[in-house]
XYZ file of C-alpha atoms in Angstrom:
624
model
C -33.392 -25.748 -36.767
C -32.622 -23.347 -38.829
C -34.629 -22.576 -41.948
C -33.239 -19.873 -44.469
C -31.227 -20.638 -47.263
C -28.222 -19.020 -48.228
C -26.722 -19.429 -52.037
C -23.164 -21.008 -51.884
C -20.941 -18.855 -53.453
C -23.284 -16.499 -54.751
C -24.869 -19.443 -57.420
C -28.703 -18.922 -57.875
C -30.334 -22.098 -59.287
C -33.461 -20.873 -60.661
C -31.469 -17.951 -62.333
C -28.805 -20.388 -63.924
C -31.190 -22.745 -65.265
C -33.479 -20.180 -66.330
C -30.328 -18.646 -68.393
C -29.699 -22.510 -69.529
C -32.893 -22.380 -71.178
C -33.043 -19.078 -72.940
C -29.782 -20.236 -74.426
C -30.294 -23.700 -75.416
C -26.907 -24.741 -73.429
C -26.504 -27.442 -70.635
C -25.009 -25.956 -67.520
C -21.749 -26.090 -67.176
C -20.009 -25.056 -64.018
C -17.560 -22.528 -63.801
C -16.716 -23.139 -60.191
C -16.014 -26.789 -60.271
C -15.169 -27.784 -63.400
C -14.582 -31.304 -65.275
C -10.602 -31.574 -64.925
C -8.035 -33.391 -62.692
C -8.248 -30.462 -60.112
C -12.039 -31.099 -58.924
C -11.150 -34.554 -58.198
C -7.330 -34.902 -56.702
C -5.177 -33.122 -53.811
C -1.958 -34.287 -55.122
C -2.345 -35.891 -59.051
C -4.462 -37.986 -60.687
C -3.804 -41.516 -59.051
C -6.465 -43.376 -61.645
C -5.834 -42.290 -64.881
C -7.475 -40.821 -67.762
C -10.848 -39.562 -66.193
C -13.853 -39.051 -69.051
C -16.611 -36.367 -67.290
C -19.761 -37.435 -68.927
C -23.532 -36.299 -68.386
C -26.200 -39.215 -67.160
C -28.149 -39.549 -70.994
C -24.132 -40.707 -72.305
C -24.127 -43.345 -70.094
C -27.758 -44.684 -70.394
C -30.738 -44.261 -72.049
C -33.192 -43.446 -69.626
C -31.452 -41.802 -67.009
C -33.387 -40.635 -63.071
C -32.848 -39.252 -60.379
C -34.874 -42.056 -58.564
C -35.878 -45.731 -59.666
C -38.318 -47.018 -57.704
C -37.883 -44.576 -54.818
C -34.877 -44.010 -52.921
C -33.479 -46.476 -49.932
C -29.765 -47.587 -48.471
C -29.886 -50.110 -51.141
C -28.942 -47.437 -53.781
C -25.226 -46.527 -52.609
C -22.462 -48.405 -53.456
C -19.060 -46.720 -52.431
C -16.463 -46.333 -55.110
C -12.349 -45.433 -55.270
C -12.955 -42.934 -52.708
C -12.313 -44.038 -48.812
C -15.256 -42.148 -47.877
C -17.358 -44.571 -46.309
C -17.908 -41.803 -43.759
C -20.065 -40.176 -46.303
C -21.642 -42.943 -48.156
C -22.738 -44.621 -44.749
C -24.812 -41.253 -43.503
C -26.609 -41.239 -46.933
C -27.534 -44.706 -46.053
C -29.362 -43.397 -43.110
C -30.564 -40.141 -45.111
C -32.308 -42.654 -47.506
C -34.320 -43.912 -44.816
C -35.631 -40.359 -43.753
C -38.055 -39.162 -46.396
C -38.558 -35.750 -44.540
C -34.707 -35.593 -44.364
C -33.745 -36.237 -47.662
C -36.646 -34.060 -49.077
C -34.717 -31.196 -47.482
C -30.966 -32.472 -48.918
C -32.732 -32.949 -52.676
C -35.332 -29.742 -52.611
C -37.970 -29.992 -55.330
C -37.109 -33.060 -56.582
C -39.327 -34.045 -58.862
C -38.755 -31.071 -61.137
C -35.707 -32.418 -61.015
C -36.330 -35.574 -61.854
C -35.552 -36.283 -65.587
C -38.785 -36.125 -68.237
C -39.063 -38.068 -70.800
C -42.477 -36.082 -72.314
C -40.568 -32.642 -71.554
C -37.004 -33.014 -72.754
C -36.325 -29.723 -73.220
C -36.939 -28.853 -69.190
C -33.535 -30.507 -69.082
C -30.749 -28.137 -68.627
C -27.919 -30.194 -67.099
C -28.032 -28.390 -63.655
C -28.745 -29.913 -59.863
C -28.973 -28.594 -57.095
C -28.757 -29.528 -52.971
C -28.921 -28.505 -49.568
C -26.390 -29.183 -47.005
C -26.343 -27.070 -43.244
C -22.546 -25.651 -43.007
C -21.778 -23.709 -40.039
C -25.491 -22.710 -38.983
C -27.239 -22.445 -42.281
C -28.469 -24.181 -44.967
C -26.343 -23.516 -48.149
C -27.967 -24.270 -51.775
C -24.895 -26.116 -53.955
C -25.701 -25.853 -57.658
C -23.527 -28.106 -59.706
C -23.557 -29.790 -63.614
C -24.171 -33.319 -64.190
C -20.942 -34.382 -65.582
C -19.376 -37.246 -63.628
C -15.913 -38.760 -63.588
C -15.954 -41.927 -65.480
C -13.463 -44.585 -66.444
C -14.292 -47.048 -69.122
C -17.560 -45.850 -69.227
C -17.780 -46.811 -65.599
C -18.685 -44.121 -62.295
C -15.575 -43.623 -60.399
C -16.918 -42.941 -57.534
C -20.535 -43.219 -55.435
C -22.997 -44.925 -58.160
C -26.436 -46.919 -57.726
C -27.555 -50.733 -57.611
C -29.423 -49.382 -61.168
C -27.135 -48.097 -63.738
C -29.858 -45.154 -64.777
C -30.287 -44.072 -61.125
C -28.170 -41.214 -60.290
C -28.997 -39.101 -57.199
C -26.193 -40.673 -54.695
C -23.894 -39.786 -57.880
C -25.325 -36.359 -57.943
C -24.982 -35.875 -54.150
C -21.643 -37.255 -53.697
C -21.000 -34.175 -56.426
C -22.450 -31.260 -54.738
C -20.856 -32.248 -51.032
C -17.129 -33.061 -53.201
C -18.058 -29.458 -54.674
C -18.252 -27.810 -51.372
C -15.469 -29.610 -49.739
C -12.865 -28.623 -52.637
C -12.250 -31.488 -54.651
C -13.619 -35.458 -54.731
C -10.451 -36.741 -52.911
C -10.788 -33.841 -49.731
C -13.664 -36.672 -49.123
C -11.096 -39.166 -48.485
C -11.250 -39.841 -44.916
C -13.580 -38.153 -42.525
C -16.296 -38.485 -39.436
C -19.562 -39.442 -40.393
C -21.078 -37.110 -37.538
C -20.056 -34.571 -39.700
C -22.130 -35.603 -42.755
C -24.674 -36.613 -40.539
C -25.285 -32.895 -39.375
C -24.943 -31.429 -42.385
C -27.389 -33.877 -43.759
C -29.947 -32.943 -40.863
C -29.238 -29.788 -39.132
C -29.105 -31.951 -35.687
C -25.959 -32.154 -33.263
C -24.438 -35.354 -33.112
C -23.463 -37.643 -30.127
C -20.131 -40.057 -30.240
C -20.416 -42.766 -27.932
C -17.521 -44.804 -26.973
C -18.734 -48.000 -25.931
C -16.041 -49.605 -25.015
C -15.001 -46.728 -22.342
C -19.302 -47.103 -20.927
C -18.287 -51.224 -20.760
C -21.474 -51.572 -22.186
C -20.993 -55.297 -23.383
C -20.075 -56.645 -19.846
C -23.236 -54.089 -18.265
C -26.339 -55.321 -19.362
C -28.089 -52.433 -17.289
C -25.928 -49.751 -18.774
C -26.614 -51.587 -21.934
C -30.134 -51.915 -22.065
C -30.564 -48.457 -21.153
C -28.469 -46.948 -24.381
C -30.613 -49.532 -26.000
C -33.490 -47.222 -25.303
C -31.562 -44.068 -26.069
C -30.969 -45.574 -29.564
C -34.324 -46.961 -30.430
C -35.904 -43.564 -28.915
C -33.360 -41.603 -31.659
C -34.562 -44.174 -34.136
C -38.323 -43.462 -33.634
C -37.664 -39.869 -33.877
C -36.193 -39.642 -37.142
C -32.528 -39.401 -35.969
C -29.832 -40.866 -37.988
C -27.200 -43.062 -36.883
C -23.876 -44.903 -37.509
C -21.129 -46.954 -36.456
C -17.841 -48.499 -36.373
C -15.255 -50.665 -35.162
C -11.985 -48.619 -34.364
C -8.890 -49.554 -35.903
C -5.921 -49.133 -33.959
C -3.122 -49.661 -36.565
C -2.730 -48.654 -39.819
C -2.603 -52.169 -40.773
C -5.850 -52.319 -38.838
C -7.990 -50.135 -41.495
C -10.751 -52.010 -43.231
C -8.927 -55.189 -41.783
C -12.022 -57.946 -42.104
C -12.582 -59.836 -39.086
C -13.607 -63.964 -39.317
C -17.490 -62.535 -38.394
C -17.080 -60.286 -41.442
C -17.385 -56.876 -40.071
C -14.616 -54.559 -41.123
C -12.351 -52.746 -38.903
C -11.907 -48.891 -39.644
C -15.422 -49.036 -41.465
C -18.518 -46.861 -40.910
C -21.711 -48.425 -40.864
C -25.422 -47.010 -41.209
C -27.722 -47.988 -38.943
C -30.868 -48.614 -40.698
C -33.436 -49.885 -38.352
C -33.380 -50.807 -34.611
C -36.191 -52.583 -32.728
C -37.733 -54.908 -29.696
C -38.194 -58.380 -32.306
C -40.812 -60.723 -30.777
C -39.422 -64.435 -30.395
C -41.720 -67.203 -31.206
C -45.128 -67.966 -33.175
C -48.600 -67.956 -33.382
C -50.640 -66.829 -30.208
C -47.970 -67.870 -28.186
C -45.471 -64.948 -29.317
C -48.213 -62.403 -29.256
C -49.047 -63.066 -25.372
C -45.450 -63.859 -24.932
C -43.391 -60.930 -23.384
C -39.672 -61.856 -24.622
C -38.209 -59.727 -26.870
C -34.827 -59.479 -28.502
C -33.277 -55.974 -28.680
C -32.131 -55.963 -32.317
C -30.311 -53.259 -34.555
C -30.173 -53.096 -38.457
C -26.810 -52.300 -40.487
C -25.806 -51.337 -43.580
C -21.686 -52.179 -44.848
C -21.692 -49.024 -48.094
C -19.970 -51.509 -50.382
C -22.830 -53.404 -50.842
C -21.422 -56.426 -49.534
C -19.142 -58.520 -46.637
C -22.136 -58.709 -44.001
C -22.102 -60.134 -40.254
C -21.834 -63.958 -40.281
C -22.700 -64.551 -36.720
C -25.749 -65.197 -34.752
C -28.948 -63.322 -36.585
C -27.204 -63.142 -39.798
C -29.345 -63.695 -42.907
C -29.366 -67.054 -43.044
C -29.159 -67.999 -39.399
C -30.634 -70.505 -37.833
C -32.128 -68.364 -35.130
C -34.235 -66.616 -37.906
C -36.534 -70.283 -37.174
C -37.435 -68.576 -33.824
C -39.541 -65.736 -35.153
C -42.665 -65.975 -37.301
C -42.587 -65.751 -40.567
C -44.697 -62.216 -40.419
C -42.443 -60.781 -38.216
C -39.546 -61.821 -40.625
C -41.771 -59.804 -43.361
C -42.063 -57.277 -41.285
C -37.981 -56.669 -40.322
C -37.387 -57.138 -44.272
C -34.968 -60.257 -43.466
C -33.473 -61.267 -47.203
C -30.888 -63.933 -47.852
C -28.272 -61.869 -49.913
C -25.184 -60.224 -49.978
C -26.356 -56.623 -49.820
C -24.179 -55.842 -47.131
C -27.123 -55.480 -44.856
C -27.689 -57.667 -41.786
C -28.954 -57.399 -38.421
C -27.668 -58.748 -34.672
C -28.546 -58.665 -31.219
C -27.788 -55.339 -29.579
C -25.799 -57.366 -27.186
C -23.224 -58.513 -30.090
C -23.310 -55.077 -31.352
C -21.892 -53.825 -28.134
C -19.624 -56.573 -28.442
C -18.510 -55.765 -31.683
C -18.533 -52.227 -32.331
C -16.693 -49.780 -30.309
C -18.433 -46.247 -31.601
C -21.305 -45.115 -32.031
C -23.164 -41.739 -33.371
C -26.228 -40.405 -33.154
C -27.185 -37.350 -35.069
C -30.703 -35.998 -33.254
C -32.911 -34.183 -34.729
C -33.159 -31.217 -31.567
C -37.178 -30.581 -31.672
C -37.434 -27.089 -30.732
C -41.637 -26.986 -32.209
C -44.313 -25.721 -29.622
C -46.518 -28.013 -31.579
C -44.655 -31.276 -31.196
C -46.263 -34.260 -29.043
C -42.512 -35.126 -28.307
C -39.968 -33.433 -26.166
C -39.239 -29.883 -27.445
C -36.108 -28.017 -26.188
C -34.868 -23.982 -26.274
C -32.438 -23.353 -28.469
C -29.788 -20.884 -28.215
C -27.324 -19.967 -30.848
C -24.018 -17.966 -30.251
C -21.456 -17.158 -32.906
C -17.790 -16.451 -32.148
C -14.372 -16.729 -33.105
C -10.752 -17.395 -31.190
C -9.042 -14.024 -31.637
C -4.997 -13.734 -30.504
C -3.996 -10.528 -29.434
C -1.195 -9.030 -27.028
C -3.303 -7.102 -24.899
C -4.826 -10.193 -22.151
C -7.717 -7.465 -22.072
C -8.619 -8.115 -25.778
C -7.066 -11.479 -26.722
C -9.622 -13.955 -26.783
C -7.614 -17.140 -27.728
C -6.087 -18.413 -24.388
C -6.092 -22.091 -24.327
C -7.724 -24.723 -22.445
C -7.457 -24.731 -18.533
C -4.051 -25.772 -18.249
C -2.960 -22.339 -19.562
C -4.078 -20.839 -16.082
C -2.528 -17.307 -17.327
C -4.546 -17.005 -20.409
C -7.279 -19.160 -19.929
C -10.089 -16.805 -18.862
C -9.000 -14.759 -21.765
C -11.269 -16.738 -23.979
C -14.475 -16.104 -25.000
C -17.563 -16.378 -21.969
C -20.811 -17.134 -22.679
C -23.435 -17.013 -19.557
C -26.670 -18.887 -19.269
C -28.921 -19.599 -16.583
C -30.892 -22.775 -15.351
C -34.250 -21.857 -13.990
C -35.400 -25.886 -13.156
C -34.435 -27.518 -10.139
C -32.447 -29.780 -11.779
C -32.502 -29.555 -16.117
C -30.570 -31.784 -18.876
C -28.863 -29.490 -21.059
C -26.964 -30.399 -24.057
C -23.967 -28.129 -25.127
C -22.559 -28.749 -29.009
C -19.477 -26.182 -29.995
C -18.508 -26.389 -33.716
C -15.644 -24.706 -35.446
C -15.601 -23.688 -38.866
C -14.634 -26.054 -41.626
C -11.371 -26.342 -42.289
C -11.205 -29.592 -44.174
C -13.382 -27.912 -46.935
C -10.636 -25.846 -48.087
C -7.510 -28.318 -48.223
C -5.861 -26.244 -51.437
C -4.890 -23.529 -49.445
C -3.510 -25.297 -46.471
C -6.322 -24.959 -43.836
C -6.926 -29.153 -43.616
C -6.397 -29.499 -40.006
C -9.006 -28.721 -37.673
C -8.282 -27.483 -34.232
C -8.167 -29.362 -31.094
C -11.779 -27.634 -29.408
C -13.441 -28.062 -26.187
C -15.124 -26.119 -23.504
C -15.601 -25.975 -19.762
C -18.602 -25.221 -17.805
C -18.712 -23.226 -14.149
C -21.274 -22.076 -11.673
C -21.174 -18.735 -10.941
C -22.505 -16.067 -9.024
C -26.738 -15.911 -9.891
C -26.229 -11.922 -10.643
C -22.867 -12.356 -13.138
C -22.937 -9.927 -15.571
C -19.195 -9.136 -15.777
C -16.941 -11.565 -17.567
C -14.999 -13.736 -15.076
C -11.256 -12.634 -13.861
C -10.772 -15.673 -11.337
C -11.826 -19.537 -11.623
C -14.950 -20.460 -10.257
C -16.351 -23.890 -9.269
C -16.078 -26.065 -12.539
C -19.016 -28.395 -12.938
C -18.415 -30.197 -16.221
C -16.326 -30.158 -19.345
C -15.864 -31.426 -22.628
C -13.243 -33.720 -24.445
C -10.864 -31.528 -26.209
C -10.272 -33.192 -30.094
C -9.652 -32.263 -33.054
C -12.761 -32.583 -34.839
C -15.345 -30.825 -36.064
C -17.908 -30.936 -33.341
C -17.443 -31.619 -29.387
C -20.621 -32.210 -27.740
C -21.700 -32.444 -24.214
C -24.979 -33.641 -22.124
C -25.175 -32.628 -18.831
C -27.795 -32.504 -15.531
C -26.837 -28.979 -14.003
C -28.740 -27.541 -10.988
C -30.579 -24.472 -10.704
C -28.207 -21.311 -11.011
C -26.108 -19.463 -13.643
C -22.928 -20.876 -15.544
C -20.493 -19.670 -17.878
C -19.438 -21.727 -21.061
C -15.541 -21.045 -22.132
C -14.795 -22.945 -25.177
C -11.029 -22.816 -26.004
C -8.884 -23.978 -28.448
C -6.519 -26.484 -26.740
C -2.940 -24.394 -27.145
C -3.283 -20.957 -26.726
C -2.638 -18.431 -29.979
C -4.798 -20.579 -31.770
C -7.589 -18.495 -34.235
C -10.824 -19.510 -35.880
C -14.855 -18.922 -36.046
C -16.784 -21.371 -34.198
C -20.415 -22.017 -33.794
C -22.047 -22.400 -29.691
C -25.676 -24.313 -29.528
C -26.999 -24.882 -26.134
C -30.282 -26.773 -25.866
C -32.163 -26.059 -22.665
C -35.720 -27.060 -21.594
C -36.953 -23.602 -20.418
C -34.901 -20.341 -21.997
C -31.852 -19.873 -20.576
C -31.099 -16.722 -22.255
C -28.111 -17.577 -23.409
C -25.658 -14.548 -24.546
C -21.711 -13.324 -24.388
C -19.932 -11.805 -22.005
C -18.514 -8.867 -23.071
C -17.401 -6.323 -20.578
C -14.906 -6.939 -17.551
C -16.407 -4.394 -15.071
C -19.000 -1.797 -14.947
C -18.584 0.664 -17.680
C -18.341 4.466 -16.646
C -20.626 6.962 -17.458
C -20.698 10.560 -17.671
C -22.692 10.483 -13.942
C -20.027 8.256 -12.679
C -17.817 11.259 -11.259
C -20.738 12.343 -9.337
C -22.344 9.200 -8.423
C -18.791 7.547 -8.225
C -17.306 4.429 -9.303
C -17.417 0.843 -7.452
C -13.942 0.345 -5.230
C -14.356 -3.131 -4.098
C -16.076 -6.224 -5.939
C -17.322 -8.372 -2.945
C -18.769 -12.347 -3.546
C -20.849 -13.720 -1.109
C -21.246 -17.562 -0.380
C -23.589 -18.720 0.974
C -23.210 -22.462 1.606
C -25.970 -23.795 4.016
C -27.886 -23.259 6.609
C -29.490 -25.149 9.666
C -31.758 -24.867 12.671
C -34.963 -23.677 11.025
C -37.225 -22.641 13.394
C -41.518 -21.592 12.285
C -41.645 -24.649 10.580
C -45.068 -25.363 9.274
C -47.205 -28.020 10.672
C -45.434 -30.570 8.548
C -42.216 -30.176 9.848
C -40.936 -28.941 7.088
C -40.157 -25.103 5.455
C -39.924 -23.994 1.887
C -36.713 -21.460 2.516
C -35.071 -18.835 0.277
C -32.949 -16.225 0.652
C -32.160 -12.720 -0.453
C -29.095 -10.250 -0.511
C -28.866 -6.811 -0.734
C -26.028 -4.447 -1.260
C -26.627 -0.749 -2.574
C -30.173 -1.129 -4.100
C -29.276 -4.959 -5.913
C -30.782 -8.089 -4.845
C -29.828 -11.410 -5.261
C -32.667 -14.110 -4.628
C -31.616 -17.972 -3.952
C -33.676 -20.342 -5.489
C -36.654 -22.176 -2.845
C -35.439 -25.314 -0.960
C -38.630 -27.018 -1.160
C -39.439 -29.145 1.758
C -36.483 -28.692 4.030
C -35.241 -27.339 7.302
C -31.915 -27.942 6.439
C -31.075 -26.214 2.936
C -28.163 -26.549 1.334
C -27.764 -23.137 -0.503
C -24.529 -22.818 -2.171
C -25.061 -19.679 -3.965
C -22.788 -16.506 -4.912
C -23.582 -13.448 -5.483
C -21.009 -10.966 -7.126
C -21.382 -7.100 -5.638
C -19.568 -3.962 -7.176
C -19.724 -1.234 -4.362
C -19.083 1.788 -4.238
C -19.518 2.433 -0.397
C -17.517 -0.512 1.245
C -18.552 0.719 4.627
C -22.306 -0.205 4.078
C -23.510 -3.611 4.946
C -24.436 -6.759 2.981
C -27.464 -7.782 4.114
C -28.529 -11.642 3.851
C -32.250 -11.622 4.707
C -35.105 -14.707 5.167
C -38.110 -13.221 3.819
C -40.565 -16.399 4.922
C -39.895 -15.111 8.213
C -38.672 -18.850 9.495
C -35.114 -17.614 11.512
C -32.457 -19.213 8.909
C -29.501 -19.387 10.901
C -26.764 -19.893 8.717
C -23.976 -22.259 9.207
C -21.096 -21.162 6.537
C -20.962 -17.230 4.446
C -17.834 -16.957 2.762
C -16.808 -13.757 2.269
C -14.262 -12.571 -0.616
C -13.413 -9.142 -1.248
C -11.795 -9.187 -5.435
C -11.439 -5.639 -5.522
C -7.138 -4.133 -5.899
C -5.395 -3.380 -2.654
C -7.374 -4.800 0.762
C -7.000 -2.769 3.435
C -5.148 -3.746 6.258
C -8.001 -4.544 8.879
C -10.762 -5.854 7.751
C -13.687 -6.344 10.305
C -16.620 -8.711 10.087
C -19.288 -7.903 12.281
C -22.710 -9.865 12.393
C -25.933 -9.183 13.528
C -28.457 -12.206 14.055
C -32.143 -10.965 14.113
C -35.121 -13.409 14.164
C -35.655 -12.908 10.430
C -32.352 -10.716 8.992
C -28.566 -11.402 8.684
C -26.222 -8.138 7.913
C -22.695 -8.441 7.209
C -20.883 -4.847 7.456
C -17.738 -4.791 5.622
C -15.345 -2.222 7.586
C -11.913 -1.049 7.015
């Protein structure tokens, strides 16, 4: 997570309202002012807009009544239910929102200390790898007295209002909001990295295993303060917010509010009873048009569960446009989901922790293939290793890493043409365990991405022991842009770029000389241990040496039959000397497939592989 704070664009709050103050004037601000341009792309489509301050439009105005929950955002003429529906799941998060509204309650309105008020607000939002403080005024679009846009269940509670401001503020202009990805909001709410799930592609309404598994993945999310949301995709545009006869809406995102195991039955009986109904909360941010189905709020299957348990869900018979169902309808239902996790990197932390590593780059077109950095995804085999390489290593046997690459915002500045974001994704490939050279041929891919156009692409993935390279691409090559790497590891996998091609030269390397042939050794597997111990069983490794560097295999715990399949990438500068492959437990690996390649320019025309088997040491000479 990251934790300083950086001023967006250069606007100090404490400064501003301290010069509000001296001068006895409410802030007014100079960077997103109260006219037709902070709220439309194209002409105002609503008519005469009235910007008026909170104290016009009520008496008492706050920032808060009664706390802050879901309950208080009600979307307005704005399509961005993307937005409202991740502050629906921000309210829920006190430590979350805490860090969105800083200092709050000397921001909170006074009554006993009027003049404290100086018409300026302030919030936090994480863009691009930091957290960026957006000062704004309090003057909101009206019409007939009326908030155009996000507003509260009370008519003297303001903070969605306020919010919906700042985030319009550093987006452009209110209607740039129209239309977006609530993973998006979700992270910049939270700092996390967020996970799409398509659920109809994981058949998770026909797989009740598969099902009750995510089930656990959500609920564990849940519990750990992530946030989360939903939707049913529309296919058409006729499709979009389309209201189907259970009354969920089609091209609509959802917060999830609450998800839990909901004990069936009463008394004794449903203490000592082990049934349980996986159940998830949701919120519809118009306030209304809930699920009528099974579970709804005035189901009959509500008579199943004690009334304390009913207490304790907070089941109410109203249209608030929240409503819970069965996880198995949900899966029915919905066909996306998100889940923005909060990535625990504390040493302190009971849960989970991971290592976090943070690389920033950008796509770069340029005609040298030596320096152009923007080749396109895979298919573009000329280019495609032209792109940026970032190597990292896995030091467990077997580790989950997750992967998120993030390009710079381009939906934030709409005005000058930049509203498209690129089509992104990366690819991942095991290497050789002593790369330190970018990569100049493919290697053995192990996973990739989705390329899309959206903000984020995101990746989990078990990877063996070894070293990889990450290559995230834009899709066409040519393409430019700044984009953010996070890799999440659970040891450090010293994560960093790859910037040279080959060995750089020295002023010793006319004496010392300079490598003439790059050589990669495979090893695949070996078999016919022999000096097992009394168990039957060995704990091999491997090592291999050429001119002074050594490459160690990871142990094969347990086995007499290991299944190596490492590389190891050699720059020599004496191709007549050997590569030695040595057992250093002393056990007599034999091994059963070495691939040799020899990268270097021109081979010569003979080459000669001679090997030597010894009890405990393999050598490979390499003659011309």
């Amino acid at each position: 997570m990251f934790s300083s704070v950086k001023a967006f664009e250069g606007q100090h709050y404490s400064s501003l309202k301290k010069q509000c103050m001296q001068s006895g004037v409410l802030f007014e601000d100079p960077l997103f002012p109260a006219v037709d341009d902070s709220l439309f792309l194209h002409g105002n489509r609503i008519g005469r807009v009235c910007w008026k301050r909170p104290q016009e439009l009520c008496d008492d105005p706050q920032l808060f009544v009664d706390g802050i929950s879901a309950h208080d955002l009600h979307q307005g003429q704005l399509g961005n239910c993307w937005f409202v529906a991740a502050c629906s799941s921000l309210a829920s998060r006190e430590s979350l929102w805490q860090k969105v509204i800083p200092d709050w309650r000397d921001q909170e309105w006074d009554s006993e200390k009027p003049d404290s008020y100086a018409g300026i607000f302030h919030f936090r939002f994480w863009r691009f790898g930091e957290w960026v403080d957006v000062v704004i005024d309090d003057r909101l679009p009206t019409v007939d007295n009326q908030l155009v846009y996000c507003h509260s269940n009370d008519s003297n509670e303001f903070w969605s209002a306020l919010v919906e401001k700042a985030y319009a503020k550093v987006y452009g202009c209110y209607e740039a909001l129209d239309g977006g990805n609530t993973a998006d909001a979700l992270v910049d709410f939270t700092g996390g990295v967020s996970e799409p799930m398509d659920l109809l592609e994981g058949q998770f309404a026909q797989d009740e295993l598969g099902r009750n598994q995510l089930f656990e993945r959500v609920l564990k999310v849940h519990n750990r303060d992530g946030l989360i949301s939903c939707s049913i995709r529309a296919t058409t545009v006729e499709d979009m917010e389309a209201r189907l006869d259970c009354g969920l809406v089609k091209g609509h995102a959802y917060a999830v509010t609450d998800v839990r195991k909901v004990r069936l039955g009463h008394g004794l009986l449903a203490f000592f009873k082990s049934e349980k109904l996986h159940m998830i909360r949701m919120r519809n941010p118009w306030g209304e048009k809930e699920w009528s189905g099974p579970w709804s709020d005035s189901s009959e299957e509500w008579k199943k569960v004690s009334k304390s348990e009913r207490e304790k869900l907070g089941v109410t018979v109203q249209d608030d446009g929240e409503f819970w169902m069965t996880f198995e309808d949900f899966c029915q239902y919905f066909t996306d989901l998100i889940m923005c996790r909060l990535i625990n990197t504390s040493y302190l932390s009971i849960h989970k922790t991971w290592e976090e590593e943070v690389m920033r780059g950008s796509w770069v077109y340029q005609d040298d293939p030596l320096r152009n950095r923007s080749g396109g995804c895979i298919n573009h085999k000329a280019t495609f290793l032209q792109n940026p390489q970032y190597v990292f290593d896995v030091r467990k046997v077997e580790d989950e890493v997750l992967i998120c690459l993030q390009q710079k915002e381009r939906r934030a500045t709409p005005k000058e043409g930049k509203s498209e974001n690129l089509a992104i994704g990366f690819d991942i490939h095991r290497v050789e365990l002593n790369r330190k050279y970018r990569m100049h041929s493919s290697q053995q891919k192990v996973a990739g991405s989705i390329y899309i156009n959206s903000r984020c692409v995101f990746l989990r993935k078990e990877l063996k022991e070894g070293r990889y390279v990450i290559i995230p691409t834009t899709f066409d090559p040519g393409q430019q842009g700044d984009f953010l790497l996070r890799v999440f590891t659970d040891v450090p996998s010293d994560c960093k770029e790859l910037m040279l091609d080959e060995p750089p030269q020295t002023c010793w390397t006319g004496m010392c000389g300079f490598p003439q042939l790059v050589t990669q050794v495979h090893v695949l597997s070996a078999m016919g241990l022999q000096g097992q111990d009394s168990n039957g069983a060995s704990d091999p490794y491997i090592i291999m040496t050429c001119e002074g560097e050594k490459v160690r295999s990871p142990v094969h715990k347990d086995t007499r039959s290991p299944n190596f399949d490492i590389k190891g990438l050699f720059y020599r500068k004496k191709p007549k000397d050997g590569i030695h492959i040595e057992d250093v437990c002393g056990l007599g690996v034999i091994l059963d497939f070495v691939t040799i390649w020899i990268l270097g320019p021109k081979l010569p025309n003979r080459i000669f592989y001679h090997c030597v088997a010894e009890q405990t040491v393999l050598c490979f000479y390499i003659l011309s």
